[in-house]
Tab-separated table of C-alpha atoms in Angstrom:
chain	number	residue	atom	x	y	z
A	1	UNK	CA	59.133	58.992	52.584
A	2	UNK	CA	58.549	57.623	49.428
A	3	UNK	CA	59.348	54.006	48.601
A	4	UNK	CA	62.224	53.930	45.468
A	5	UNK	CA	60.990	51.745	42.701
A	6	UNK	CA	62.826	48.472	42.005
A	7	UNK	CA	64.381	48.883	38.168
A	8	UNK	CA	65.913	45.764	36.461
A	9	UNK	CA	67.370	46.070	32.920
A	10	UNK	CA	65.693	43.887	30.684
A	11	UNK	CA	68.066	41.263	28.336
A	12	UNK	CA	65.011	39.629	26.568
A	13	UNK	CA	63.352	41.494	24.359
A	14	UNK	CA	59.171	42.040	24.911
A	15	UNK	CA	58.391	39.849	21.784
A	16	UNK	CA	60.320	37.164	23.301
A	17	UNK	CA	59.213	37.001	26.444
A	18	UNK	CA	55.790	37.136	25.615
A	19	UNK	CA	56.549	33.991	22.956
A	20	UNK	CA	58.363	32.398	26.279
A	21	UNK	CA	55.429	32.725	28.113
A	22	UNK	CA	53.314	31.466	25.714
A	23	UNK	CA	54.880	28.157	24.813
A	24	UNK	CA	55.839	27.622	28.883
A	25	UNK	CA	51.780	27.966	29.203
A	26	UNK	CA	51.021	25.742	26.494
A	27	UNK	CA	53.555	23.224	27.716
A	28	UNK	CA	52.284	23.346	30.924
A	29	UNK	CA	48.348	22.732	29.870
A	30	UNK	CA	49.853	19.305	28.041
A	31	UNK	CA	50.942	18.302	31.153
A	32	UNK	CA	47.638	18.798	33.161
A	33	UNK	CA	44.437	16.587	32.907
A	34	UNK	CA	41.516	17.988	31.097
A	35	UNK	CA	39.678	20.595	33.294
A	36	UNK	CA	39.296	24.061	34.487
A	37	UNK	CA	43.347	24.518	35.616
A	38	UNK	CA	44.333	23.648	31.872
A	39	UNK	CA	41.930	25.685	29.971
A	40	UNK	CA	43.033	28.469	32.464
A	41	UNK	CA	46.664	27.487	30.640
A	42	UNK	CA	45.625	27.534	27.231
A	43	UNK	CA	43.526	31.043	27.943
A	44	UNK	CA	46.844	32.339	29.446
A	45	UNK	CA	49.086	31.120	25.778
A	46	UNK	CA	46.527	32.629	23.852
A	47	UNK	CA	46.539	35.642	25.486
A	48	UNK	CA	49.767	35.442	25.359
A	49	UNK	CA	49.905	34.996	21.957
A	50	UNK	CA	47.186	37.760	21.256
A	51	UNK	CA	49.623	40.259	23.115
A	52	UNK	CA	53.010	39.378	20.772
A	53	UNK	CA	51.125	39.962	17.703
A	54	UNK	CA	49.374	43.038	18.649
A	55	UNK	CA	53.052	44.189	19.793
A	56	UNK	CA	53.958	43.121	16.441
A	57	UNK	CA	51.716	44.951	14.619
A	58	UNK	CA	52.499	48.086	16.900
A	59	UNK	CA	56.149	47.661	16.035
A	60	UNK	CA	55.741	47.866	12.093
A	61	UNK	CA	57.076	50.403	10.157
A	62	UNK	CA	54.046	51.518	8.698
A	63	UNK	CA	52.731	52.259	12.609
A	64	UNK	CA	56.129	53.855	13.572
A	65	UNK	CA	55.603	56.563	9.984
A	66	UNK	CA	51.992	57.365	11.541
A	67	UNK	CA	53.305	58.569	14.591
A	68	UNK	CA	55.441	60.839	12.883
């Protein structure tokens, strides 16, 4: 029997979750002392980041014509 996959309708778009989870990452790496556990924060908003602009950049017109 196969297990039936759980499926949730997103509200938020990708762009703005990724920009959520960047500034909750960043806000949460202010809050910690300096050390590994806050430059694991500040590696996770810049990653983050990295991700909502390459999404960006995927999303342009000029990419979605290329496809074509």
């Amino acid at each position: 029997m196969t297990q039936k996959r759980n499926r949730r309708k997103q509200t938020v778009s990708f762009a703005d979750r990724l920009q959520q989870a960047a500034l909750a990452a960043r806000n949460a790496a202010q809050l910690l002392p300096a050390g590994p556990e806050r430059e694991m924060m500040l590696k996770k908003a810049l990653q983050a980041e990295t991700a909502a602009h390459i999404n960006e950049l995927l999303s342009a017109p000029i990419m979605q014509a290329a496809e074509r």
